Amino acid sequence: MTSRFPFTKAVQIAVCGALLLTGCPGTGDMGGRGSVAGLVAEGIEHDTRECQIPANAEALAARLLELVNQERTQRGLHALTLSPQLTAIAEDHACEMIEGGFFAHVNPYTGDGPAERAIKAGYVFLALGENLAGGQPTPEQTVAEWMNSTQGHREIILAAQWGETGIAVRTGGEHGVYWVQEFGNPP
């Protein structure tokens, strides 16, 4: 198997839908790092356009939420709650990227970004944020790279405005595993 470089992207959208923060590919590698909790995305397949749900997807998402909430609460911020609606939006976007062969906040085929996806799903928000990652096999590596990012990921995770989140992990595509985390501030 060839070495893959993980990628991360971040975006934050205000109520007006203006793009405030964007990210770019990360430079970390998987380097054999394991998970403290022992969770690794199952069934990672590269270069397939079939979106797969890892058998342990719920445990991976729960661990990612736990790690994000640890980062928030240790800084005096409230923990986020899991939103089924934001989770569905995240899951759909992860599969869009795998099946469409792209890694971006905006779908190059439809032109839809995070705000358009949320509106189409009926999610009402005052603000919306999105972090993407590709290639990281564990929740620990994903959150560590987001927190060490200079591209807005850390700022999105630590924004006080968020009340809820949605998380998806899917396998397939160029990066093998895709992580999508939506952040919402409902009215």
PDB file of C-alpha atoms in Angstrom:
ATOM      1  CA  MET A   1       0.000   0.000   0.000  1.00  0.00           C
ATOM      2  CA  THR A   2       1.303   3.441  -0.847  1.00  0.00           C
ATOM      3  CA  SER A   3       1.566   6.176   1.752  1.00  0.00           C
ATOM      4  CA  ARG A   4      -1.353   8.619   1.783  1.00  0.00           C
ATOM      5  CA  PHE A   5      -1.297  12.176   3.080  1.00  0.00           C
ATOM      6  CA  PRO A   6      -4.329  13.222   5.104  1.00  0.00           C
ATOM      7  CA  PHE A   7      -6.178  16.344   4.124  1.00  0.00           C
ATOM      8  CA  THR A   8      -8.256  18.733   6.177  1.00  0.00           C
ATOM      9  CA  LYS A   9     -10.492  21.662   5.316  1.00  0.00           C
ATOM     10  CA  ALA A  10     -12.550  24.068   7.392  1.00  0.00           C
ATOM     11  CA  VAL A  11     -15.291  26.551   6.631  1.00  0.00           C
ATOM     12  CA  GLN A  12     -17.466  28.776   8.759  1.00  0.00           C
ATOM     13  CA  ILE A  13     -20.591  30.457   7.475  1.00  0.00           C
ATOM     14  CA  ALA A  14     -22.398  33.344   9.129  1.00  0.00           C
ATOM     15  CA  VAL A  15     -26.118  33.914   8.873  1.00  0.00           C
ATOM     16  CA  CYS A  16     -25.580  35.813   5.623  1.00  0.00           C
ATOM     17  CA  GLY A  17     -23.794  32.790   4.114  1.00  0.00           C
ATOM     18  CA  ALA A  18     -20.463  34.560   3.613  1.00  0.00           C
ATOM     19  CA  LEU A  19     -17.385  32.411   3.599  1.00  0.00           C
ATOM     20  CA  LEU A  20     -15.275  33.407   6.600  1.00  0.00           C
ATOM     21  CA  LEU A  21     -12.677  30.677   6.955  1.00  0.00           C
ATOM     22  CA  THR A  22     -11.418  28.082   4.518  1.00  0.00           C
ATOM     23  CA  GLY A  23      -8.828  25.366   4.877  1.00  0.00           C
ATOM     24  CA  CYS A  24      -6.246  23.647   2.753  1.00  0.00           C
ATOM     25  CA  PRO A  25      -4.646  20.216   2.663  1.00  0.00           C
ATOM     26  CA  GLY A  26      -2.858  19.138   5.826  1.00  0.00           C
ATOM     27  CA  THR A  27       0.705  17.904   5.877  1.00  0.00           C
ATOM     28  CA  GLY A  28       0.535  15.176   8.518  1.00  0.00           C
ATOM     29  CA  ASP A  29       0.909  11.535   7.624  1.00  0.00           C
ATOM     30  CA  MET A  30      -0.634   8.468   9.149  1.00  0.00           C
ATOM     31  CA  GLY A  31       2.795   7.236  10.187  1.00  0.00           C
ATOM     32  CA  GLY A  32       1.477   4.178  11.982  1.00  0.00           C
ATOM     33  CA  ARG A  33      -0.029   6.195  14.826  1.00  0.00           C
ATOM     34  CA  GLY A  34      -2.670   4.275  16.684  1.00  0.00           C
ATOM     35  CA  SER A  35      -5.693   5.390  18.585  1.00  0.00           C
ATOM     36  CA  VAL A  36      -5.656   5.767  22.346  1.00  0.00           C
ATOM     37  CA  ALA A  37      -9.129   4.270  22.397  1.00  0.00           C
ATOM     38  CA  GLY A  38      -8.137   1.613  19.854  1.00  0.00           C
ATOM     39  CA  LEU A  39     -10.671   2.789  17.287  1.00  0.00           C
ATOM     40  CA  VAL A  40      -9.596   2.691  13.661  1.00  0.00           C
ATOM     41  CA  ALA A  41     -12.019   3.176  10.775  1.00  0.00           C
ATOM     42  CA  GLU A  42     -12.842  -0.267   9.439  1.00  0.00           C
ATOM     43  CA  GLY A  43     -12.872  -1.175   5.757  1.00  0.00           C
ATOM     44  CA  ILE A  44     -10.702   1.625   4.404  1.00  0.00           C
ATOM     45  CA  GLU A  45     -10.536   1.275   0.621  1.00  0.00           C
ATOM     46  CA  HIS A  46      -8.752   3.797  -1.578  1.00  0.00           C
ATOM     47  CA  ASP A  47      -9.679   4.806  -5.105  1.00  0.00           C
ATOM     48  CA  THR A  48     -13.239   3.545  -5.141  1.00  0.00           C
ATOM     49  CA  ARG A  49     -16.237   5.781  -5.717  1.00  0.00           C
ATOM     50  CA  GLU A  50     -18.463   3.607  -3.587  1.00  0.00           C
ATOM     51  CA  CYS A  51     -19.359   5.292  -0.304  1.00  0.00           C
ATOM     52  CA  GLN A  52     -19.198   2.784   2.530  1.00  0.00           C
ATOM     53  CA  ILE A  53     -20.276   3.018   6.152  1.00  0.00           C
ATOM     54  CA  PRO A  54     -17.596   1.535   8.417  1.00  0.00           C
ATOM     55  CA  ALA A  55     -18.976  -1.172  10.720  1.00  0.00           C
ATOM     56  CA  ASN A  56     -17.778   0.922  13.658  1.00  0.00           C
ATOM     57  CA  ALA A  57     -19.013   4.296  12.320  1.00  0.00           C
ATOM     58  CA  GLU A  58     -21.171   5.054  15.381  1.00  0.00           C
ATOM     59  CA  ALA A  59     -18.288   4.382  17.764  1.00  0.00           C
ATOM     60  CA  LEU A  60     -15.936   6.508  15.637  1.00  0.00           C
ATOM     61  CA  ALA A  61     -18.397   9.418  15.586  1.00  0.00           C
ATOM     62  CA  ALA A  62     -19.014   9.107  19.335  1.00  0.00           C
ATOM     63  CA  ARG A  63     -15.269   9.164  20.007  1.00  0.00           C
ATOM     64  CA  LEU A  64     -14.756  12.189  17.734  1.00  0.00           C
ATOM     65  CA  LEU A  65     -17.550  14.030  19.575  1.00  0.00           C
ATOM     66  CA  GLU A  66     -15.982  13.085  22.916  1.00  0.00           C
ATOM     67  CA  LEU A  67     -12.597  14.457  21.808  1.00  0.00           C
ATOM     68  CA  VAL A  68     -14.076  17.695  20.428  1.00  0.00           C
ATOM     69  CA  ASN A  69     -16.056  18.194  23.633  1.00  0.00           C
ATOM     70  CA  GLN A  70     -12.900  17.592  25.705  1.00  0.00           C
ATOM     71  CA  GLU A  71     -11.176  20.366  23.763  1.00  0.00           C
ATOM     72  CA  ARG A  72     -14.136  22.667  24.344  1.00  0.00           C
ATOM     73  CA  THR A  73     -14.866  21.944  28.009  1.00  0.00           C
ATOM     74  CA  GLN A  74     -11.239  22.184  29.112  1.00  0.00           C
ATOM     75  CA  ARG A  75     -11.374  25.771  27.804  1.00  0.00           C
ATOM     76  CA  GLY A  76     -14.618  26.594  29.627  1.00  0.00           C
ATOM     77  CA  LEU A  77     -16.903  26.146  26.608  1.00  0.00           C
ATOM     78  CA  HIS A  78     -20.096  24.098  26.726  1.00  0.00           C
ATOM     79  CA  ALA A  79     -20.162  20.603  25.240  1.00  0.00           C
ATOM     80  CA  LEU A  80     -21.922  20.133  21.918  1.00  0.00           C
ATOM     81  CA  THR A  81     -24.930  17.871  21.535  1.00  0.00           C
ATOM     82  CA  LEU A  82     -25.329  15.556  18.586  1.00  0.00           C
ATOM     83  CA  SER A  83     -27.962  16.673  16.077  1.00  0.00           C
ATOM     84  CA  PRO A  84     -29.537  13.973  13.900  1.00  0.00           C
ATOM     85  CA  GLN A  85     -30.263  16.611  11.243  1.00  0.00           C
ATOM     86  CA  LEU A  86     -26.653  17.858  11.104  1.00  0.00           C
ATOM     87  CA  THR A  87     -25.439  14.251  11.152  1.00  0.00           C
ATOM     88  CA  ALA A  88     -27.558  13.465   8.073  1.00  0.00           C
ATOM     89  CA  ILE A  89     -26.136  16.536   6.304  1.00  0.00           C
ATOM     90  CA  ALA A  90     -22.586  15.416   7.190  1.00  0.00           C
ATOM     91  CA  GLU A  91     -23.249  11.860   6.000  1.00  0.00           C
ATOM     92  CA  ASP A  92     -24.665  13.059   2.705  1.00  0.00           C
ATOM     93  CA  HIS A  93     -21.689  15.343   2.069  1.00  0.00           C
ATOM     94  CA  ALA A  94     -19.155  12.613   2.884  1.00  0.00           C
ATOM     95  CA  CYS A  95     -20.795  10.356   0.291  1.00  0.00           C
ATOM     96  CA  GLU A  96     -21.039  13.228  -2.225  1.00  0.00           C
ATOM     97  CA  MET A  97     -17.285  13.712  -1.989  1.00  0.00           C
ATOM     98  CA  ILE A  98     -16.468  10.004  -2.318  1.00  0.00           C
ATOM     99  CA  GLU A  99     -18.903   9.336  -5.161  1.00  0.00           C
ATOM    100  CA  GLY A 100     -18.065  12.605  -6.945  1.00  0.00           C
ATOM    101  CA  GLY A 101     -14.304  12.251  -6.596  1.00  0.00           C
ATOM    102  CA  PHE A 102     -13.692  15.606  -4.904  1.00  0.00           C
ATOM    103  CA  PHE A 103     -12.635  16.925  -1.487  1.00  0.00           C
ATOM    104  CA  ALA A 104     -14.138  20.351  -0.854  1.00  0.00           C
ATOM    105  CA  HIS A 105     -16.798  22.261   1.023  1.00  0.00           C
ATOM    106  CA  VAL A 106     -18.499  23.185  -2.246  1.00  0.00           C
ATOM    107  CA  ASN A 107     -19.726  20.409  -4.533  1.00  0.00           C
ATOM    108  CA  PRO A 108     -18.198  21.264  -7.929  1.00  0.00           C
ATOM    109  CA  TYR A 109     -21.107  19.598  -9.759  1.00  0.00           C
ATOM    110  CA  THR A 110     -24.010  21.290  -7.963  1.00  0.00           C
ATOM    111  CA  GLY A 111     -22.340  24.400  -6.570  1.00  0.00           C
ATOM    112  CA  ASP A 112     -23.865  23.661  -3.166  1.00  0.00           C
ATOM    113  CA  GLY A 113     -21.826  24.581  -0.103  1.00  0.00           C
ATOM    114  CA  PRO A 114     -22.562  23.946   3.573  1.00  0.00           C
ATOM    115  CA  ALA A 115     -25.272  26.634   3.790  1.00  0.00           C
ATOM    116  CA  GLU A 116     -27.109  25.396   0.704  1.00  0.00           C
ATOM    117  CA  ARG A 117     -26.971  21.793   1.936  1.00  0.00           C
ATOM    118  CA  ALA A 118     -28.326  22.835   5.336  1.00  0.00           C
ATOM    119  CA  ILE A 119     -31.135  24.906   3.834  1.00  0.00           C
ATOM    120  CA  LYS A 120     -32.132  22.091   1.455  1.00  0.00           C
ATOM    121  CA  ALA A 121     -32.238  19.713   4.455  1.00  0.00           C
ATOM    122  CA  GLY A 122     -34.513  22.135   6.316  1.00  0.00           C
ATOM    123  CA  TYR A 123     -31.923  23.001   8.976  1.00  0.00           C
ATOM    124  CA  VAL A 124     -32.488  26.517  10.318  1.00  0.00           C
ATOM    125  CA  PHE A 125     -29.350  28.247  11.601  1.00  0.00           C
ATOM    126  CA  LEU A 126     -27.883  31.534  12.703  1.00  0.00           C
ATOM    127  CA  ALA A 127     -24.385  30.281  11.923  1.00  0.00           C
ATOM    128  CA  LEU A 128     -22.938  27.113  10.469  1.00  0.00           C
ATOM    129  CA  GLY A 129     -19.436  25.651  10.385  1.00  0.00           C
ATOM    130  CA  GLU A 130     -17.888  22.621   8.743  1.00  0.00           C
ATOM    131  CA  ASN A 131     -14.617  20.759   9.192  1.00  0.00           C
ATOM    132  CA  LEU A 132     -13.459  18.144   6.684  1.00  0.00           C
ATOM    133  CA  ALA A 133     -10.671  15.603   6.940  1.00  0.00           C
ATOM    134  CA  GLY A 134      -9.508  12.849   4.620  1.00  0.00           C
ATOM    135  CA  GLY A 135      -7.065  10.017   5.156  1.00  0.00           C
ATOM    136  CA  GLN A 136      -6.950   9.947   8.960  1.00  0.00           C
ATOM    137  CA  PRO A 137      -7.754   6.444  10.232  1.00  0.00           C
ATOM    138  CA  THR A 138      -8.647   7.455  13.816  1.00  0.00           C
ATOM    139  CA  PRO A 139     -10.741  10.082  15.587  1.00  0.00           C
ATOM    140  CA  GLU A 140      -7.675  11.016  17.647  1.00  0.00           C
ATOM    141  CA  GLN A 141      -5.595  11.838  14.587  1.00  0.00           C
ATOM    142  CA  THR A 142      -8.455  13.758  13.000  1.00  0.00           C
ATOM    143  CA  VAL A 143      -9.068  15.971  16.033  1.00  0.00           C
ATOM    144  CA  ALA A 144      -5.327  16.417  16.670  1.00  0.00           C
ATOM    145  CA  GLU A 145      -4.823  17.664  13.104  1.00  0.00           C
ATOM    146  CA  TRP A 146      -7.818  19.975  13.327  1.00  0.00           C
ATOM    147  CA  MET A 147      -6.573  21.394  16.646  1.00  0.00           C
ATOM    148  CA  ASN A 148      -3.049  21.905  15.253  1.00  0.00           C
ATOM    149  CA  SER A 149      -4.347  23.491  12.052  1.00  0.00           C
ATOM    150  CA  THR A 150      -3.637  27.042  11.034  1.00  0.00           C
ATOM    151  CA  GLN A 151      -6.502  26.943   8.522  1.00  0.00           C
ATOM    152  CA  GLY A 152      -9.498  27.626  10.779  1.00  0.00           C
ATOM    153  CA  HIS A 153     -10.328  24.129  12.076  1.00  0.00           C
ATOM    154  CA  ARG A 154      -9.297  24.905  15.659  1.00  0.00           C
ATOM    155  CA  GLU A 155     -11.228  28.181  15.610  1.00  0.00           C
ATOM    156  CA  ILE A 156     -14.359  26.429  14.411  1.00  0.00           C
ATOM    157  CA  ILE A 157     -14.107  23.739  17.109  1.00  0.00           C
ATOM    158  CA  LEU A 158     -13.554  26.361  19.817  1.00  0.00           C
ATOM    159  CA  ALA A 159     -16.200  28.879  18.703  1.00  0.00           C
ATOM    160  CA  ALA A 160     -18.529  29.599  21.614  1.00  0.00           C
ATOM    161  CA  GLN A 161     -21.572  30.046  19.345  1.00  0.00           C
ATOM    162  CA  TRP A 162     -22.064  26.370  18.505  1.00  0.00           C
ATOM    163  CA  GLY A 163     -24.755  24.429  20.309  1.00  0.00           C
ATOM    164  CA  GLU A 164     -24.885  21.244  18.284  1.00  0.00           C
ATOM    165  CA  THR A 165     -22.949  19.174  15.814  1.00  0.00           C
ATOM    166  CA  GLY A 166     -23.298  16.380  13.296  1.00  0.00           C
ATOM    167  CA  ILE A 167     -20.534  13.896  12.479  1.00  0.00           C
ATOM    168  CA  ALA A 168     -19.988  11.456   9.632  1.00  0.00           C
ATOM    169  CA  VAL A 169     -17.213   9.030   8.823  1.00  0.00           C
ATOM    170  CA  ARG A 170     -17.322   7.201   5.515  1.00  0.00           C
ATOM    171  CA  THR A 171     -14.825   5.091   3.584  1.00  0.00           C
ATOM    172  CA  GLY A 172     -13.907   4.997  -0.098  1.00  0.00           C
ATOM    173  CA  GLY A 173     -12.603   7.633  -2.477  1.00  0.00           C
ATOM    174  CA  GLU A 174      -9.098   8.890  -3.018  1.00  0.00           C
ATOM    175  CA  HIS A 175      -8.361   9.347   0.692  1.00  0.00           C
ATOM    176  CA  GLY A 176      -9.835   6.055   1.915  1.00  0.00           C
ATOM    177  CA  VAL A 177     -11.648   7.609   4.860  1.00  0.00           C
ATOM    178  CA  TYR A 178     -13.569  10.902   5.019  1.00  0.00           C
ATOM    179  CA  TRP A 179     -14.589  12.807   8.144  1.00  0.00           C
ATOM    180  CA  VAL A 180     -17.223  15.553   8.056  1.00  0.00           C
ATOM    181  CA  GLN A 181     -18.221  17.562  11.117  1.00  0.00           C
ATOM    182  CA  GLU A 182     -21.003  20.137  10.883  1.00  0.00           C
ATOM    183  CA  PHE A 183     -21.405  22.769  13.610  1.00  0.00           C
ATOM    184  CA  GLY A 184     -24.689  24.556  14.109  1.00  0.00           C
ATOM    185  CA  ASN A 185     -26.072  27.519  15.973  1.00  0.00           C
ATOM    186  CA  PRO A 186     -29.841  27.165  15.705  1.00  0.00           C
ATOM    187  CA  PRO A 187     -32.075  30.132  16.587  1.00  0.00           C
TER     188      PRO A 187
END
